[in-house]
Coordinates of C-alpha atoms and ligand atoms in Angstrom, one line a residue:
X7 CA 11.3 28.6 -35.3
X8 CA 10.2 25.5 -33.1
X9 CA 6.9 26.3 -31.7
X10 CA 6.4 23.8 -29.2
X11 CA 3.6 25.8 -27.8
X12 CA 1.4 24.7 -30.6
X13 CA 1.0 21.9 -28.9
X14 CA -0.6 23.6 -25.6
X15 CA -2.3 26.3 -27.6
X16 CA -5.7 25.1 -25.7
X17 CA -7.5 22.0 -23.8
X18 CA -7.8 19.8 -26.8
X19 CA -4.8 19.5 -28.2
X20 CA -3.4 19.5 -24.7
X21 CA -5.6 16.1 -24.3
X22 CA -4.3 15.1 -27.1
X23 CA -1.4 14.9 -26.8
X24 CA -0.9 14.2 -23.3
X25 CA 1.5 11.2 -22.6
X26 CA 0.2 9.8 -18.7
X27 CA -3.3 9.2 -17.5
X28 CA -4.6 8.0 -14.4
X29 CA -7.1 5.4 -14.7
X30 CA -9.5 4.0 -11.8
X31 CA -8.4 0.9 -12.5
X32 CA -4.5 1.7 -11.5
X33 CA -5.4 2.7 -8.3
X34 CA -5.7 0.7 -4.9
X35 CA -7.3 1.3 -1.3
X36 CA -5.8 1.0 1.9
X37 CA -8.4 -0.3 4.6
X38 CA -7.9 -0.4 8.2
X39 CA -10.3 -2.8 10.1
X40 CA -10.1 -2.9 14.0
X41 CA -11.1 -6.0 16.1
X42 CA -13.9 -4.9 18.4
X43 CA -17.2 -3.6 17.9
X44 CA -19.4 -0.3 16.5
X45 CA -15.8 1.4 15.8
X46 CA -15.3 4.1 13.5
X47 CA -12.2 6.2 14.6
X48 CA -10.5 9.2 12.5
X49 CA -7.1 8.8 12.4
X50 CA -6.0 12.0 13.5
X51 CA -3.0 12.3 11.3
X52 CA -4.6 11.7 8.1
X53 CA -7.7 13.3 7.7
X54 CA -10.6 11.4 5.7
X55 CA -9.2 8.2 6.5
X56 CA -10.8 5.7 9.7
X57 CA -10.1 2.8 11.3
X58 CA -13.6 0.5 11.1
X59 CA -15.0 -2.4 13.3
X60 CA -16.2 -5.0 10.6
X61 CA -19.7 -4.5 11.5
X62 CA -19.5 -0.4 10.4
X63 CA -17.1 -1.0 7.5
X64 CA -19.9 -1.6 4.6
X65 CA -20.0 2.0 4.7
X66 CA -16.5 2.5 3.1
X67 CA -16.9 -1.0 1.5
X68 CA -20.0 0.0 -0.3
X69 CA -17.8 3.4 -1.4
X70 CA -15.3 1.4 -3.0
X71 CA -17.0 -1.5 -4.4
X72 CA -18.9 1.5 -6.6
X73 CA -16.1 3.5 -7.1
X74 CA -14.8 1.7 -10.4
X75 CA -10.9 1.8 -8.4
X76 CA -9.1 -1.6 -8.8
X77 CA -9.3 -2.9 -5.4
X78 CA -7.9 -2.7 -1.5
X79 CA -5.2 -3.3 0.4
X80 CA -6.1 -4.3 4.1
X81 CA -4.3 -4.2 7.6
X82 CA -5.8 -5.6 10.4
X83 CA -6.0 -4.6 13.9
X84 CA -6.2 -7.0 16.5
X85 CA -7.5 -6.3 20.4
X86 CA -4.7 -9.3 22.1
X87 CA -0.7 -8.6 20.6
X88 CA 1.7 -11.2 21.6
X89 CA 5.7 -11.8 20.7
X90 CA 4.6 -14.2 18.5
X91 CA 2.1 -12.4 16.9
X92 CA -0.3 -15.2 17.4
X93 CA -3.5 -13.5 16.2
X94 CA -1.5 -13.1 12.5
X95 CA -1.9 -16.7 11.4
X96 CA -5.4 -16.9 13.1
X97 CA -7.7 -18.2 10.6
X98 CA -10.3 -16.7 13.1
X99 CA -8.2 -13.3 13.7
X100 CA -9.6 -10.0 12.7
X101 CA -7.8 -9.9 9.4
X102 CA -8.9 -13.2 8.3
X103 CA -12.6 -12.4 9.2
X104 CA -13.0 -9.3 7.7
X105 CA -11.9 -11.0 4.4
X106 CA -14.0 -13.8 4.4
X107 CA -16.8 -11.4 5.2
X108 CA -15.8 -8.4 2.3
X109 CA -15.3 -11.5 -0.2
X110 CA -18.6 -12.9 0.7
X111 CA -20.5 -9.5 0.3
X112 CA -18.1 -7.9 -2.1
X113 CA -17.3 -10.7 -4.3
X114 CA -16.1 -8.5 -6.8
X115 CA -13.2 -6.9 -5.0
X116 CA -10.4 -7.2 -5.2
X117 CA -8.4 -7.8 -1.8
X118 CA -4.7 -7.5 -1.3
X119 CA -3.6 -8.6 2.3
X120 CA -0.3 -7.2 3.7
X121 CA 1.4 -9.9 5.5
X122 CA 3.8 -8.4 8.3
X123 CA 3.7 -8.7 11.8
X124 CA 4.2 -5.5 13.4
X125 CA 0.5 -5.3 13.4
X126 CA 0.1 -8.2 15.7
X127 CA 3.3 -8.3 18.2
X128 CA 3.4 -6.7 21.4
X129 CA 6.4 -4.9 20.5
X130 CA 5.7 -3.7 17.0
X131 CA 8.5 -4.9 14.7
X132 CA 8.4 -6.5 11.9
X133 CA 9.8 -10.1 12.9
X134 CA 10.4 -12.2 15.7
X135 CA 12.8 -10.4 18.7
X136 CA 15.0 -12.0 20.4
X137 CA 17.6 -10.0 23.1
X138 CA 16.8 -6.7 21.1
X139 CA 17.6 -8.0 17.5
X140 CA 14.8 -8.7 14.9
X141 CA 15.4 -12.5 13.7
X142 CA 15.2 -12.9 10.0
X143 CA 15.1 -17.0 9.7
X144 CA 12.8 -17.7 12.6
X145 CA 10.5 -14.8 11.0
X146 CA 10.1 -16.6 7.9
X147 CA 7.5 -19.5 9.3
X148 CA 5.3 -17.2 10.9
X149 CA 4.7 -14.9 7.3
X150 CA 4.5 -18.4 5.6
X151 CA 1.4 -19.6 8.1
X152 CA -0.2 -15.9 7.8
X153 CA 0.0 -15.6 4.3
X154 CA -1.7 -19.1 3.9
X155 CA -3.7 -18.0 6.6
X156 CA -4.9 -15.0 4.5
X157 CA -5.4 -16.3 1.0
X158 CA -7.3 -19.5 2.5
X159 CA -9.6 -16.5 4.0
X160 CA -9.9 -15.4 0.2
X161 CA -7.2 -12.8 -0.3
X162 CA -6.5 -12.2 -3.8
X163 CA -3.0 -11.4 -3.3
X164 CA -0.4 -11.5 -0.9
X165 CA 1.6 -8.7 -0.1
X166 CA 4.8 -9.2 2.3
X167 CA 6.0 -5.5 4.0
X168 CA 8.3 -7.1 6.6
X169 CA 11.6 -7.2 4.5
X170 CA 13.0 -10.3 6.2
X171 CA 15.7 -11.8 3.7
X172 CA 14.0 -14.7 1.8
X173 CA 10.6 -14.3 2.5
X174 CA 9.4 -14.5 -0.8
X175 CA 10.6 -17.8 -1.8
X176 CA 9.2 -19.3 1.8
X177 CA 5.8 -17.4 1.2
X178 CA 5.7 -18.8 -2.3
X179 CA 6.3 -22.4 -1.1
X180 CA 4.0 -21.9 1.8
X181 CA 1.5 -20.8 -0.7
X182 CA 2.0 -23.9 -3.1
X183 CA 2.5 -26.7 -1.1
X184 CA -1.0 -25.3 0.3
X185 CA -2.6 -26.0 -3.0
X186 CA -2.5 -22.3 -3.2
X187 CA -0.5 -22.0 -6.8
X188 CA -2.9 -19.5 -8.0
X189 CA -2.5 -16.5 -5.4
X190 CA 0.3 -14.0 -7.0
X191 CA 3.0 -12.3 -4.3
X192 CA 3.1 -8.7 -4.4
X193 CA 6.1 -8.0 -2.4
X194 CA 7.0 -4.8 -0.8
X195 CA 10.8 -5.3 -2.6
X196 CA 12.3 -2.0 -1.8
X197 CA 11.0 -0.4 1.4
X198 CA 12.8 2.4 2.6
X199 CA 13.2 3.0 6.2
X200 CA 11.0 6.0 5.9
X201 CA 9.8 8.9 8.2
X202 CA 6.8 9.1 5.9
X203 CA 5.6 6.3 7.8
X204 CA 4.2 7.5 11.4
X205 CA 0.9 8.4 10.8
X206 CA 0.4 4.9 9.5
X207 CA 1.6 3.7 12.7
X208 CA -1.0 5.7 14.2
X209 CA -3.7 4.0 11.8
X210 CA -2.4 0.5 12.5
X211 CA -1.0 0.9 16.3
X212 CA 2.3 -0.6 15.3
X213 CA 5.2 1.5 15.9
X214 CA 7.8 -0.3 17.1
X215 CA 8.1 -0.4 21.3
X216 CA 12.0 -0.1 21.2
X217 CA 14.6 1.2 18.6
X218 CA 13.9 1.4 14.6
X219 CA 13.5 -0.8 11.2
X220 CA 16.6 0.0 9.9
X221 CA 18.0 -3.2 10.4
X222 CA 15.7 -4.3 7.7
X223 CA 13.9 -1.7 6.1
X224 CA 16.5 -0.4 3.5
X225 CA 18.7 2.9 4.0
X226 CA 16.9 5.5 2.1
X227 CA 20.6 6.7 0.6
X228 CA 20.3 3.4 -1.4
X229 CA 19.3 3.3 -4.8
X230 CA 21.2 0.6 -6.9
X231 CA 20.4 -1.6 -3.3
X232 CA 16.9 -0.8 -3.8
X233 CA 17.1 -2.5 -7.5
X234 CA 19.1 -5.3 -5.9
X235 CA 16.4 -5.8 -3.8
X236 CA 13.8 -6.0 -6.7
X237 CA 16.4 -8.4 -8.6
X238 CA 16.1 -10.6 -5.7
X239 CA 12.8 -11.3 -5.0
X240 CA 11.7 -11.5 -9.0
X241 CA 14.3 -14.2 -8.4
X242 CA 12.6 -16.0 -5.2
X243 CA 9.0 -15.7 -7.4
X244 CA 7.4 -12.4 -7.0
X245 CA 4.8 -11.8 -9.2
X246 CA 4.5 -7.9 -8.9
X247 CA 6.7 -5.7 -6.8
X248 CA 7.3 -2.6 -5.2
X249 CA 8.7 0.5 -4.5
X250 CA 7.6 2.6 -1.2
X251 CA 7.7 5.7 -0.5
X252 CA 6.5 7.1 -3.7
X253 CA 7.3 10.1 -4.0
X254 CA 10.9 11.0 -2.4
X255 CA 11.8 7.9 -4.4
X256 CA 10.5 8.5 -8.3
X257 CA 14.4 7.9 -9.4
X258 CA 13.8 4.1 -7.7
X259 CA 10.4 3.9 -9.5
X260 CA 11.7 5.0 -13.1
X261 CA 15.3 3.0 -12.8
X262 CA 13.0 -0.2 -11.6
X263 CA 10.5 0.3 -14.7
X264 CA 13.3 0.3 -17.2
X265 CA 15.0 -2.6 -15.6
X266 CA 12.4 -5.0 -14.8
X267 CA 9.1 -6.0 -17.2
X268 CA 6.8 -7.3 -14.1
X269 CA 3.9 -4.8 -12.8
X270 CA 5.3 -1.9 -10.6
X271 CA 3.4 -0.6 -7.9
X272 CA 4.4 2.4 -6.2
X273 CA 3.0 3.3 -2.4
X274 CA 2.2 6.8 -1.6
X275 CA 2.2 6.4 1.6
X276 CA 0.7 8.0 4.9
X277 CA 2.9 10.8 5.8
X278 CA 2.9 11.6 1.5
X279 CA -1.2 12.0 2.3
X280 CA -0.6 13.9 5.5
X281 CA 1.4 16.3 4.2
X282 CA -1.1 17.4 1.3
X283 CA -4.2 16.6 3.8
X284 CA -2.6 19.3 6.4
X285 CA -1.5 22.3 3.4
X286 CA -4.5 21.8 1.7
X287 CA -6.9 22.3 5.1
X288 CA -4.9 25.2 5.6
X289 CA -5.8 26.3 2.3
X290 CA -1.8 26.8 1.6
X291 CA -2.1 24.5 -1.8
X292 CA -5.3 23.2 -4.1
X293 CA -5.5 19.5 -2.7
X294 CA -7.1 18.6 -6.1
X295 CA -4.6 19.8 -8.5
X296 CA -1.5 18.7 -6.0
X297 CA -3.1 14.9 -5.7
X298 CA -3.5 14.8 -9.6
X299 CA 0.4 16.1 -10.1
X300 CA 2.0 13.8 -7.4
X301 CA -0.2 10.8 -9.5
X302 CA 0.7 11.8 -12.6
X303 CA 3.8 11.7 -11.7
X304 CA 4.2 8.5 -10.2
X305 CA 2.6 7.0 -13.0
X306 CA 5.1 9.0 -15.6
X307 CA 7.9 7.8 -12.9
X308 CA 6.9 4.3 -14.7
X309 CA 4.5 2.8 -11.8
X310 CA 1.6 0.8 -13.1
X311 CA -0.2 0.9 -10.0
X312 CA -0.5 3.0 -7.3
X313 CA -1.5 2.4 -3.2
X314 CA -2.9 5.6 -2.1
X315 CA -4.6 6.8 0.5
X316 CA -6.5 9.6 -1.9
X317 CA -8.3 6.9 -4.6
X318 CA -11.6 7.1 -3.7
X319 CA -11.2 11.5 -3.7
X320 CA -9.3 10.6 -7.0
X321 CA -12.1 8.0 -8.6
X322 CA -14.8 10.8 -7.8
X323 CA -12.5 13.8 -9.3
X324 CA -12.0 11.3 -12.3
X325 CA -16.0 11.3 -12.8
X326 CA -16.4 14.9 -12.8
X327 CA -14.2 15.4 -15.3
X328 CA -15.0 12.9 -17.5
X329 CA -18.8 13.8 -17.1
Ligands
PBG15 C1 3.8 -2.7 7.9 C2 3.5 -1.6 6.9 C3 3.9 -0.3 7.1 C4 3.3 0.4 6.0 C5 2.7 -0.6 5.2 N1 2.9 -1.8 5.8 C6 4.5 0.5 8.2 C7 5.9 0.2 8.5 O1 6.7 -0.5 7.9 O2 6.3 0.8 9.6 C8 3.4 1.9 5.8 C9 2.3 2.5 5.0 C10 2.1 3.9 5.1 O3 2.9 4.7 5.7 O4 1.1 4.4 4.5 N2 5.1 -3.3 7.7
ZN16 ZN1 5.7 -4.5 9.6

């Protein structure tokens, strides 16, 4: 008889032989940093997580920079929003400061800046708006100037999440005719129009004033669009890209892994961390156990990397049971 269960007989052999790990190093931090001053504000709808002035942020710096995880991903939250999103491209904007500063003190870390501009218009999308419709072309410039804007601050990596058509190739010539030929593109390739977004938009005070993104985030029914999508901007010069949501979207992740031979990230996103946050306060699940099977499966999925909210819980469950 075939005895498979001689292989899960007991902890050793289960270690063994397992095929998927998690590793510190595959994992990266979303940080939210708020212009003003002495800030530290829970956001509500994911527990654990905070947006920081820069002068309070060492505290969840310090966390990271000693937590052996492979880096952060930043947003930044500026006090003055415009339609033009002015304060995005501002080498002195908050983004750009609390860069220079975390570089400067943390040189170590490493820094991944999303470049989108829902963070810094007045009416929350993505792009530029014009009579109700989000222009694609006329977008292009203004990620160009803030992704120069960003890696001149020190960014590591650039990371577009807008999904304007094109905006890798005009980020990647922004970026080299800038001298800048060293700073890789991660680009947010297939990024589902996605309820699991909202509490993010609480965290980064960009929901979008009227309508949706679906007129350029992709339709979540999608899937050979979604590798399409990936096709495209390996084409235009991505150096990494992505697939977000995670976890409604593993099918994405493994097609994308077999397909293409750049590094895959995948993005468990805010409302993926809400929903364990809120089951596991209620004591309904074991938050532990649940993060490390969502992770493990990402990873078995065929992600390389993964943006999560639950890293630095994750790093410090990773000690203990290594200890
Ligand atoms: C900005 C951006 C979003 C997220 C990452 N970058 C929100 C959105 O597109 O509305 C979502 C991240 C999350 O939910 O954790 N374009
Ligand atoms: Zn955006």
């Amino acid at each position: 008889m075939k005895r498979f269960r001689r292989l899960r007989a007991n902890e050793n052999i289960r270690s063994l032989v397992r095929e998927t790990r998690i590793d510190k190093g595959d994992l990266i931090y979303p940080i939210f940093i708020v212009e003003g001053e002495n800030i530290k504000n829970p956001v509500e709808s994911m527990p654990g997580v905070y947006q920081y002035s820069l002068d309070r942020a060492d505290e969840v710096l310090q966390e990271i920079n000693n937590s052996g995880i492979a880096g952060i991903l930043i947003f930044g939250i500026p006090k003055r929003k415009d339609a033009e999103a002015s304060s995005a491209y501002d080498d002195n904007g908050v983004t750009q400061c609390a860069i220079r500063y975390i570089k400067e003190k943390y040189p170590s870390l490493l820094v991944i800046a999303d470049v989108c501009l829902c963070e810094y218009t007045s009416h929350g999308h993505c792009g530029v708006v014009c009579g109700g419709e989000i222009l694609n072309d006329e977008t292009l410039p203004l990620l160009s100037k803030m992704a120069v804007s960003l890696a001149k601050a020190g960014a590591d990596i650039i990371a577009p999440s807008d999904m304007m058509d094109g905006r890798v190739a005009a980020i990647r010539q922004a970026l080299d005719s800038n001298g800048l030929i060293n700073i890789p593109i991660l680009s947010y390739s297939a990024k589902f129009a996605s309820a699991y977004y909202s509490p993010f938009r609480d965290a980064a005070q960009s929901a979008p004033e009227f309508g949706d993104r679906k007129s350029y985030q992709m339709d979540y029914a999608n899937g050979k669009e979604a590798l399409r999508e990936i096709a495209d901007d390996i084409a235009e010069g991505a150096d990494m890209v992505m697939v977000k949501p995670a976890l409604a979207y593993l099918d994405v992740v493994k097609e994308a892994s077999q397909r293409f031979d750049l590094p895959l990230v995948a993005y468990n996103v805010s409302g993926e961390y809400a929903m364990v946050k809120a089951a596991s306060e209620k004591g309904w699940i074991d938050e532990k156990k649940i993060v490390s099977e969502n992770m493990i499966a990402i990873k078995r999925a065929g992600a390389d990397i993964i943006i999560t909210y639950h890293a630095l819980d994750l790093a410090k469950w990773i000690d203990e049971y290594y200890k």
